[in-house]
CSV table of C-alpha atoms and ligand atoms in Angstrom, one decimal:
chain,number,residue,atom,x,y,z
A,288,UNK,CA,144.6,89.6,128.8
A,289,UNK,CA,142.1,86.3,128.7
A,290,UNK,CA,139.5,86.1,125.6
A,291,UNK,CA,136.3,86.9,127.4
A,292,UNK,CA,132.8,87.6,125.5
A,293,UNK,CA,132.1,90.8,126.1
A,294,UNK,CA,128.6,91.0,124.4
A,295,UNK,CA,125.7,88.0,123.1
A,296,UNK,CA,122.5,88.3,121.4
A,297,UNK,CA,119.4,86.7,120.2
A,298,UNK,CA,116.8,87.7,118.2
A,299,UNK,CA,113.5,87.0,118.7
A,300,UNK,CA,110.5,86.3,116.6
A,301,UNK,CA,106.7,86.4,116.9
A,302,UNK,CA,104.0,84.9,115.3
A,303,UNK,CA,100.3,84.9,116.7
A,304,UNK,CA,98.3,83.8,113.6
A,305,UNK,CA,99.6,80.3,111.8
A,306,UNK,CA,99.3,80.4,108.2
A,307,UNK,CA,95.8,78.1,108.6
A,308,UNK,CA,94.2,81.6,111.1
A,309,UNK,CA,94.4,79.5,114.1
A,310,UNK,CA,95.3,81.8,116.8
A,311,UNK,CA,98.0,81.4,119.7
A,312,UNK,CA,95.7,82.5,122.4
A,313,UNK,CA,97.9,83.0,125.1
A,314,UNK,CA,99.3,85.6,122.7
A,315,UNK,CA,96.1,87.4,121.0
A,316,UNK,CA,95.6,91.0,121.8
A,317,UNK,CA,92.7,92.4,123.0
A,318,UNK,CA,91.5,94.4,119.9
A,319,UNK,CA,87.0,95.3,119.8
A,320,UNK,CA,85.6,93.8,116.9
A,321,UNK,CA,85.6,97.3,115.3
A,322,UNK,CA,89.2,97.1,114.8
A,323,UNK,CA,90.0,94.2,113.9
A,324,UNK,CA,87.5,94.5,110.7
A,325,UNK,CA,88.9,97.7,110.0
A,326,UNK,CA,92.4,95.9,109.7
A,327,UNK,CA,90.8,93.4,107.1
A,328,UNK,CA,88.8,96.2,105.6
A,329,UNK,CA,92.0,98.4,104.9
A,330,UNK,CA,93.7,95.2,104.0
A,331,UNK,CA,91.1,94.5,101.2
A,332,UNK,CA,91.0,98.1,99.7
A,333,UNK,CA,94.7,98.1,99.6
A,334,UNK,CA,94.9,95.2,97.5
A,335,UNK,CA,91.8,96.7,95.1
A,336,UNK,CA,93.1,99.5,95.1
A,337,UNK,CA,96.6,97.7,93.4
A,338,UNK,CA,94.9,95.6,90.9
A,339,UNK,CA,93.1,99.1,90.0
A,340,UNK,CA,96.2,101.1,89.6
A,341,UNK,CA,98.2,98.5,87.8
A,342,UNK,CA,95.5,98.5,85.3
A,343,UNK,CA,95.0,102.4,84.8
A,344,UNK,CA,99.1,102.2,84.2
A,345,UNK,CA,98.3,99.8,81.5
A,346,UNK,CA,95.9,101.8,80.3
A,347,UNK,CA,98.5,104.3,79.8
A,348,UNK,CA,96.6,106.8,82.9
A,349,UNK,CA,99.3,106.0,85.7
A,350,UNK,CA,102.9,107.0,86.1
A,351,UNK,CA,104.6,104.0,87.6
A,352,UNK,CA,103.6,102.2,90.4
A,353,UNK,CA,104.9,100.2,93.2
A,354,UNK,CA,102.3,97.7,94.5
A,355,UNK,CA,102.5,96.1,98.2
A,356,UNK,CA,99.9,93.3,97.1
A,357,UNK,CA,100.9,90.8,99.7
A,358,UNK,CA,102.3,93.1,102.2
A,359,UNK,CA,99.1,93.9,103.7
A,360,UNK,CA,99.4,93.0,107.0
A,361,UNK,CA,102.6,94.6,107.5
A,362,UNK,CA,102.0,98.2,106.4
A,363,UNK,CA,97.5,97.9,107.5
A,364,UNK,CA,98.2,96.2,111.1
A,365,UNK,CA,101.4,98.4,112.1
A,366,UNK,CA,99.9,101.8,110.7
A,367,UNK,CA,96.8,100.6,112.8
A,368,UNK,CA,98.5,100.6,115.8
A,369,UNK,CA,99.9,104.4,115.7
A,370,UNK,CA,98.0,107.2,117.6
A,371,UNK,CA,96.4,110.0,115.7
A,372,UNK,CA,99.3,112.3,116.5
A,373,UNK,CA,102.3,109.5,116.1
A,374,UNK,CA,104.1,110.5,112.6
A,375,UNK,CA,104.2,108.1,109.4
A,376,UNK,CA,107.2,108.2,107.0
A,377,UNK,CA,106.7,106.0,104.3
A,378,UNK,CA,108.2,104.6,101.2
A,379,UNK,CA,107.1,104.6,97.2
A,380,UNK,CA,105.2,101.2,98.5
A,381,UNK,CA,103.3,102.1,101.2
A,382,UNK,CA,99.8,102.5,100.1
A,383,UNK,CA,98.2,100.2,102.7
A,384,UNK,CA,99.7,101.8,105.6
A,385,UNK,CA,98.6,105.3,104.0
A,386,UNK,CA,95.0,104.1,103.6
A,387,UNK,CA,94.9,103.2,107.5
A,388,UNK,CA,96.0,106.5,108.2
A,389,UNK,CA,93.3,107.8,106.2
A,390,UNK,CA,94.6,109.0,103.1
A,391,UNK,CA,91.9,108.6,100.1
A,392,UNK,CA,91.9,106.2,97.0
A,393,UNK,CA,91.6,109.5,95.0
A,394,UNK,CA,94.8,110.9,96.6
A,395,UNK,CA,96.7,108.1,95.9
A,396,UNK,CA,95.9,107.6,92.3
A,397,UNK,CA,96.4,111.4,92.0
A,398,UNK,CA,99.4,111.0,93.2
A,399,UNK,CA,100.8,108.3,91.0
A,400,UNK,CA,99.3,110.3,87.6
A,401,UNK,CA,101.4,112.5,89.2
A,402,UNK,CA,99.4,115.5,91.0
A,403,UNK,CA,101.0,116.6,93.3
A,404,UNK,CA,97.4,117.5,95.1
A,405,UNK,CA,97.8,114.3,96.0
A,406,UNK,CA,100.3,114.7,98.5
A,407,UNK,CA,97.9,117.4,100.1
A,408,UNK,CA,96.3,115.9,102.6
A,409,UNK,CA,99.7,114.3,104.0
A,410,UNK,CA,99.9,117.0,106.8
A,411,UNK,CA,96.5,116.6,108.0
A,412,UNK,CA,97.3,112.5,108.3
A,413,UNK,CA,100.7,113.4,109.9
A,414,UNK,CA,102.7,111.5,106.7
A,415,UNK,CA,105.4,112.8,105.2
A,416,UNK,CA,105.0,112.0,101.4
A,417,UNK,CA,106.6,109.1,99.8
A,418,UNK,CA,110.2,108.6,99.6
A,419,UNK,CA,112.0,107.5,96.1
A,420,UNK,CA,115.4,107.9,97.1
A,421,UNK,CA,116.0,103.8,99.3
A,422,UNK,CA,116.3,104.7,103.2
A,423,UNK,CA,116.4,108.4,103.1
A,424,UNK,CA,113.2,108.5,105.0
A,425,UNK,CA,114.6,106.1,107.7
A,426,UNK,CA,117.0,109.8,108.7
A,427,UNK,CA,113.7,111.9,108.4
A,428,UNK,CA,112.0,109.3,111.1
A,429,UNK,CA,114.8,109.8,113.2
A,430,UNK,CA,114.5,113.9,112.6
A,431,UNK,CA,110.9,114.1,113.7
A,432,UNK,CA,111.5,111.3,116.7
A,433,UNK,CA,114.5,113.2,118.0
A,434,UNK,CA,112.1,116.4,117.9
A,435,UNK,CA,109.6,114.4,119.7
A,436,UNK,CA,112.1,113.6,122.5
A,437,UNK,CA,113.4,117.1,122.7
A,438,UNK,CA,110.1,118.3,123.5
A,439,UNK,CA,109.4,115.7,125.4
A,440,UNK,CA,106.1,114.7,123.9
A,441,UNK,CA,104.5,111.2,123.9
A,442,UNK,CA,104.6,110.5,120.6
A,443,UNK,CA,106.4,108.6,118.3
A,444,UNK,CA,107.8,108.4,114.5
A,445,UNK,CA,107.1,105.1,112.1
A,446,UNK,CA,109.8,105.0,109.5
A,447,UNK,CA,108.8,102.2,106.5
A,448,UNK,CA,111.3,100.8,104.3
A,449,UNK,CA,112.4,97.5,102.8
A,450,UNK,CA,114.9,94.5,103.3
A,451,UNK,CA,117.0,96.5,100.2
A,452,UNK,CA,117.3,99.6,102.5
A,453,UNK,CA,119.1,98.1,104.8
A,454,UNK,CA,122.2,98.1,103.3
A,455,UNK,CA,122.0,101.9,103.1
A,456,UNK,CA,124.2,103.8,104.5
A,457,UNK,CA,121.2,106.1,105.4
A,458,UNK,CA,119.6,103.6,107.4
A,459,UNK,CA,122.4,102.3,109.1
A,460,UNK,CA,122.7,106.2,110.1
A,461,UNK,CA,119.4,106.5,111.4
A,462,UNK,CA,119.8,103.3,113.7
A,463,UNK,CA,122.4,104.6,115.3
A,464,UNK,CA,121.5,108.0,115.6
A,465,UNK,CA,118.2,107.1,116.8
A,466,UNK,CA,119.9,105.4,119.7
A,467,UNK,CA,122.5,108.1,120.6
A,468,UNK,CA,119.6,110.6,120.5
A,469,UNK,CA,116.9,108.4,122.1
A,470,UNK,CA,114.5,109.6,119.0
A,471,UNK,CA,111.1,108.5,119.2
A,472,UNK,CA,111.6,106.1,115.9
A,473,UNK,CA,109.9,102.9,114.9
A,474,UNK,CA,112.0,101.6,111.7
A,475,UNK,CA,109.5,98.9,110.6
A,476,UNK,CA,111.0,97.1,108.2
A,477,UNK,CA,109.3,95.2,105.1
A,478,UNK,CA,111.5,92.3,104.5
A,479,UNK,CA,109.5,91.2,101.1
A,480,UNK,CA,112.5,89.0,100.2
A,481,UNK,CA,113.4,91.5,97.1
A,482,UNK,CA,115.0,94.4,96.2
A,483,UNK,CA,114.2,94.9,92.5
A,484,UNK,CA,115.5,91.6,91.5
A,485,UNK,CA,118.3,91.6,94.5
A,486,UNK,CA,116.8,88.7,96.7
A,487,UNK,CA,117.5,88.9,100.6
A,488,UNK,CA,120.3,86.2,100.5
A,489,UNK,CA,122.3,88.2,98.5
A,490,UNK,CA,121.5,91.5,100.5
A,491,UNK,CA,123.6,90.8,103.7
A,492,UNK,CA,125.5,88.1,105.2
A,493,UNK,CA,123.2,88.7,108.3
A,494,UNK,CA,120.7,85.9,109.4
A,495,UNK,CA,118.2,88.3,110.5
A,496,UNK,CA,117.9,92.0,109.6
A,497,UNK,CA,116.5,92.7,113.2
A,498,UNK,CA,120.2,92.1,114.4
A,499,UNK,CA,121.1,95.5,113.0
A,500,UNK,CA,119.6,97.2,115.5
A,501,UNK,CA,121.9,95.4,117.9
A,502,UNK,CA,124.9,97.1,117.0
A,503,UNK,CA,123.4,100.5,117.0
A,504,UNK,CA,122.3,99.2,120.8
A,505,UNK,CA,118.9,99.3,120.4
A,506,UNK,CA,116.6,96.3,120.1
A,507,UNK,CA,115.2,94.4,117.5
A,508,UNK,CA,113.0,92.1,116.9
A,509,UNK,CA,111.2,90.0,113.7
A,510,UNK,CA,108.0,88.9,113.2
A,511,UNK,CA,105.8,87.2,110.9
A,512,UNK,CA,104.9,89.9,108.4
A,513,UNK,CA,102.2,88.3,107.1
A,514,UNK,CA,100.3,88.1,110.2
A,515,UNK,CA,98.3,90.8,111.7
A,516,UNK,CA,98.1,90.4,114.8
A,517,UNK,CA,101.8,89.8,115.5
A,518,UNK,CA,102.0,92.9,113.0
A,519,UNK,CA,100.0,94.8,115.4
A,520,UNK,CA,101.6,94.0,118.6
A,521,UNK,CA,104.9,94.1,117.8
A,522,UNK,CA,104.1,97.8,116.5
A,523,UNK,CA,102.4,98.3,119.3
A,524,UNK,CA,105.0,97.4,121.7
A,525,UNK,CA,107.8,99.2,119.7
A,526,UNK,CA,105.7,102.3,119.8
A,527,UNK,CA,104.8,102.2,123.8
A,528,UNK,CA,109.0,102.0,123.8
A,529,UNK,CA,109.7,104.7,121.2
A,530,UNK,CA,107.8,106.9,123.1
A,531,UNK,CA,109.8,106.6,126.3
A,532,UNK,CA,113.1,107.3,124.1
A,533,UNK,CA,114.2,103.6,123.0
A,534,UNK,CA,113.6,103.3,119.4
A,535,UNK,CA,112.9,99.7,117.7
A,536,UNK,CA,113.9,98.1,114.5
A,537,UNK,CA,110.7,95.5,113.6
A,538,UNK,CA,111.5,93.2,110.7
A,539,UNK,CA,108.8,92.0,109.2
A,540,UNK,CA,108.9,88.9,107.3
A,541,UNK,CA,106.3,89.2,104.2
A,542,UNK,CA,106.6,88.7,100.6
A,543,UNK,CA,106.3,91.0,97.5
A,544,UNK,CA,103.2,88.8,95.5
A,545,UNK,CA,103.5,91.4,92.4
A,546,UNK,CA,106.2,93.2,90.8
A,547,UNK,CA,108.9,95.5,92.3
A,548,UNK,CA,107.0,98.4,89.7
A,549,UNK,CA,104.8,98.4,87.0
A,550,UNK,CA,108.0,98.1,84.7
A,551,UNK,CA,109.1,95.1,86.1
A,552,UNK,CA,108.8,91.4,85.1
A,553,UNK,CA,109.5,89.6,88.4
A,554,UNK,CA,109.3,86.2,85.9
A,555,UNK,CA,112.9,87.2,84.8
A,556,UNK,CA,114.8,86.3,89.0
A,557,UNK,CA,112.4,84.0,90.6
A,558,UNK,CA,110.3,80.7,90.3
A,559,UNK,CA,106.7,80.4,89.6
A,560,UNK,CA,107.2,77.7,92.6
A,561,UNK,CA,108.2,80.4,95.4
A,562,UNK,CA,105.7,82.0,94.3
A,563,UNK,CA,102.9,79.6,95.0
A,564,UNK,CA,104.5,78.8,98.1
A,565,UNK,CA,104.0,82.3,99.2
A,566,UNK,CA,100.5,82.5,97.9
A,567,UNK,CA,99.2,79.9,100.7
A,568,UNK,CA,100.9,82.3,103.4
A,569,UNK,CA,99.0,85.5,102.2
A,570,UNK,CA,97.9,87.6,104.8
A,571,UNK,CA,94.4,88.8,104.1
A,572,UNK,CA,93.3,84.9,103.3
A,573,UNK,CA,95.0,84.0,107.0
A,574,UNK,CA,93.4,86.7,108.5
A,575,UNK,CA,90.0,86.5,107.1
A,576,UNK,CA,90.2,82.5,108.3
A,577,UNK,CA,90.9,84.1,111.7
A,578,UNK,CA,87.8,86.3,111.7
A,579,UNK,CA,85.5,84.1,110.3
A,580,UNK,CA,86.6,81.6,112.7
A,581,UNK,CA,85.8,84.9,115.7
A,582,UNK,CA,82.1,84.9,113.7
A,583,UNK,CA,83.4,88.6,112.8
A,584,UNK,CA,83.0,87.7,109.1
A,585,UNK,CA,80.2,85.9,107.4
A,586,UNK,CA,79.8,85.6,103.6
A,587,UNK,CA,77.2,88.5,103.3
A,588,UNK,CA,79.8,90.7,105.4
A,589,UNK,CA,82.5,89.5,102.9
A,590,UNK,CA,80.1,90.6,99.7
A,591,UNK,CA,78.9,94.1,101.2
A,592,UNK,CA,82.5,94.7,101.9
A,593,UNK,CA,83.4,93.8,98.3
A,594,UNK,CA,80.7,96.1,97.0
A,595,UNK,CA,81.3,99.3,99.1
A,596,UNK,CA,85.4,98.9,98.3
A,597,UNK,CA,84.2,98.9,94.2
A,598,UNK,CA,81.8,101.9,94.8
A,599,UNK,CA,85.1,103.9,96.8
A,600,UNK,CA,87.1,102.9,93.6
A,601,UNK,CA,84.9,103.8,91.1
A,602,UNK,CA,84.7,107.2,93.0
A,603,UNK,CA,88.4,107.7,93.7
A,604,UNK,CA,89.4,107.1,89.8
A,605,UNK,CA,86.8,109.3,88.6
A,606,UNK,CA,88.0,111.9,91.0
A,607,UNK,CA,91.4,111.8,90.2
A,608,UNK,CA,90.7,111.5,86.2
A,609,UNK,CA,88.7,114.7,86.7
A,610,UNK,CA,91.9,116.1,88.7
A,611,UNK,CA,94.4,114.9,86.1
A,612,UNK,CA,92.3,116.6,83.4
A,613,UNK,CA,92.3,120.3,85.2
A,614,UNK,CA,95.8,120.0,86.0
A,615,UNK,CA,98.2,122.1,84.1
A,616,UNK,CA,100.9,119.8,83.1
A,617,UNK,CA,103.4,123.0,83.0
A,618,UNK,CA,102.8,122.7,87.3
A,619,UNK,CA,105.6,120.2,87.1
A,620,UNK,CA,108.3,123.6,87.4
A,621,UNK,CA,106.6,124.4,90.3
A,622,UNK,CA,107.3,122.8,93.2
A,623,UNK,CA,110.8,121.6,93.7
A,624,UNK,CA,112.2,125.2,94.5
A,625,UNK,CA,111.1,128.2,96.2
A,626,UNK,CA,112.8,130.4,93.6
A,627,UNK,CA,112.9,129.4,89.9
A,628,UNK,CA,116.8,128.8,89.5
A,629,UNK,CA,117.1,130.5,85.6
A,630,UNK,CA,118.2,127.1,84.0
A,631,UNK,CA,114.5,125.3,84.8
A,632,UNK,CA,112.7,129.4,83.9
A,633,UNK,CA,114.1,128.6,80.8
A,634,UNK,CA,112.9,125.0,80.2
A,635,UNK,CA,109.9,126.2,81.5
A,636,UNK,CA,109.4,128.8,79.0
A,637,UNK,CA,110.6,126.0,76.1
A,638,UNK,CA,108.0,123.7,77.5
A,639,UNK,CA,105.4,126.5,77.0
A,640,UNK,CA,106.5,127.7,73.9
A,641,UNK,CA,106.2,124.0,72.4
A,642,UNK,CA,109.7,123.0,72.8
A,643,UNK,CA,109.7,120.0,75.3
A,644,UNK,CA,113.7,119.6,75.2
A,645,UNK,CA,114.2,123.1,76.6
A,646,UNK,CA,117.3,123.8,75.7
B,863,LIG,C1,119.3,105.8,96.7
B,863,LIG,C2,118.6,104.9,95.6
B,863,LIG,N1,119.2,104.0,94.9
B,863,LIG,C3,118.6,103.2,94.0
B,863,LIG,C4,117.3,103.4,93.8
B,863,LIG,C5,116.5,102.5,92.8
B,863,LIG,N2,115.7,101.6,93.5
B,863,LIG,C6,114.4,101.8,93.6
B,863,LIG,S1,113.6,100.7,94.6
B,863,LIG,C7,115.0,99.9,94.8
B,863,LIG,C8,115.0,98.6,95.7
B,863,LIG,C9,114.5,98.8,97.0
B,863,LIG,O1,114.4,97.6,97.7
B,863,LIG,P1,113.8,97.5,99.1
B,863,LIG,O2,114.4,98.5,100.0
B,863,LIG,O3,113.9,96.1,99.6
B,863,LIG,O4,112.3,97.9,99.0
B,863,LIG,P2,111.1,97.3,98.1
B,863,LIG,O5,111.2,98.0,96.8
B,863,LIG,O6,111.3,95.9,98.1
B,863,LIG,O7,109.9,97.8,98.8
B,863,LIG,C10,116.1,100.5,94.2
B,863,LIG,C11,117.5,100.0,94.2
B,863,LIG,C12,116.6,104.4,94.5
B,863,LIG,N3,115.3,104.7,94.3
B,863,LIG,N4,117.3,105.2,95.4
């Protein structure tokens, strides 16, 4: 029997915005004004609400945190491209892409002081809440998008998770059963070059991470992460296909600026220089030179923006400080079962009665 190929691939990758927010016209979407400042808005709270939370942690107020300053563009423009009633599975990163979908400042930071009122409104935004455990989510995307195609209903599931994830075995699970079951599943994939201090070369032998949809036979495709509107329409695109039953891995290439988490000292694996590099690619400068350029930003727009954002955050940390301070710290036996097994009852009643080892 003859050696004949007997499958090929490429990858493709798209980029709409050059770093310097000159535009590829022949590829620009169509987005109203409206939209496209409510990307840069949501991109610009996202990265205040960061620097805020990083410095409540410091302050000794925040659990940890995970921030996504620099990933803006990723989580803002792909989250903006969901409908109301599409699904959003995110991450321990994903505050940017939770903001689009409408979740509050105050919720977030609840959240992270650890409230679990903060995970409340999750329903109502059609989010599950964040996922610690690397790729797990990727299976629950797949869960709700195979529901989706059993009923038959036009709407789709976002899974976010990083370059790391993909070397789960969850995630390779969830590409391939999103493709036998013709789930409704978007798997957009932050490539931020690092997992903890893991960088992407040493992740996978791969060139691209988009090529692991191709063995699970469904496609893939990258795209400059730190571009908006590539962001958006390759979301956009991978949604209108999700929909119809053929899921889509989206890589998007960005870059973590800060730390993996608050107890993390990026310094220790990687240059000062790569990160300057990165710096001149970031994604809210690029696409703020793209809208100014449109005449949809002007200086005073830029100001009154800045000012509303730090009147939000003032709100949203005196809201969850007031939280935090009602909340009985003994709520944390609460919530993981539906019956108290005996062996937490117990610590419970140690943690009560003064003794915080319980046992
Ligand atoms: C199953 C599992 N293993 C290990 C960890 C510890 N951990 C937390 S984040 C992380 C790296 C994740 O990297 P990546 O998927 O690239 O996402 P990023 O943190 O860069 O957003 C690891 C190993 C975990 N949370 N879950």
């Amino acid at each position: 029997m003859p050696r004949t190929t007997v499958a090929e691939f490429s990858v493709e990758s798209l980029e709409i915005l050059a770093p310097d927010g000159s535009v590829d016209e022949e590829l620009e979407p169509s987005l109203s004004e409206e939209t496209l400042f409510d990307i840069y808005r949501t991109m610009r709270r996202a990265r205040r609400l960061d620097e805020r939370a990083v410095a409540l942690q410091r302050r000794g107020e925040l659990g940890t945190y995970a921030p996504g300053t620099g990933q803006e563009a990723a989580q803002v423009a792909s989250a903006a491209a969901l409908a109301e009633d599409d699904w959003v599975v995110p991450a321990f990163r994903e505050q940017a892409a939770l903001l689009t979908r409408g979740a509050s400042m105050e919720n977030i930071l609840a959240y992270a002081m650890g409230l679990e009122e903060g995970a409340e409104s999750s329903a109502e935004d059609r989010a599950l809440p964040p996922a610690i455990p690397v790729g797990s989510q990727a299976l629950h995307a797949v869960g709700i998008g195979w529901a989706q195609a059993i009923r038959g209903d036009d709407t789709a599931a976002i899974a976010y998770f990083g370059d790391g994830a993909t070397s789960t075995g969850d995630v390779y699970e969830a590409l391939n059963s999103a493709g036998a079951y013709g789930a409704h599943t978007v798997f957009l994939c932050q490539n931020n070059q690092y997992a903890i201090s893991t960088p992407r070369e040493n992740q996978t032998r791969a060139e691209t991470l988009a090529q692991k949809a191709v063995a699970a036979g469904i496609d893939g495709i990258q795209v400059d992460g730190n571009d908006a509107l590539a962001v958006y329409e390759a979301t956009r695109l991978a949604l209108e296909r999700a929909r119809e039953g053929d899921p889509v891995l989206v890589e998007a290439l960005t870059y973590r600026r800060s730390m993996h988490t608050t107890s993390d000292d990026p310094r220790k694996y990687r240059e000062e220089e790569e990160e300057v590099d990165w710096d001149r690619k970031d994604p809210i400068a690029r696409f703020e030179a793209y809208l100014r350029g449109r005449g949809i930003l002007t200086d005073e727009r830029v100001e009154e923006l800045a000012a509303e954002i730090e009147a939000e955050l003032e709100d949203a940390v005196a809201g969850a400080r007031e939280t935090a301070a009602e909340a009985d710290p003994a709520d944390m036996f609460e919530h993981a079962y539906a019956e108290t097994p005996p062996w937490l009852e117990r610590q419970a009643a140690a943690f009560e009665g003064g003794d915080a080892d319980g046992e």
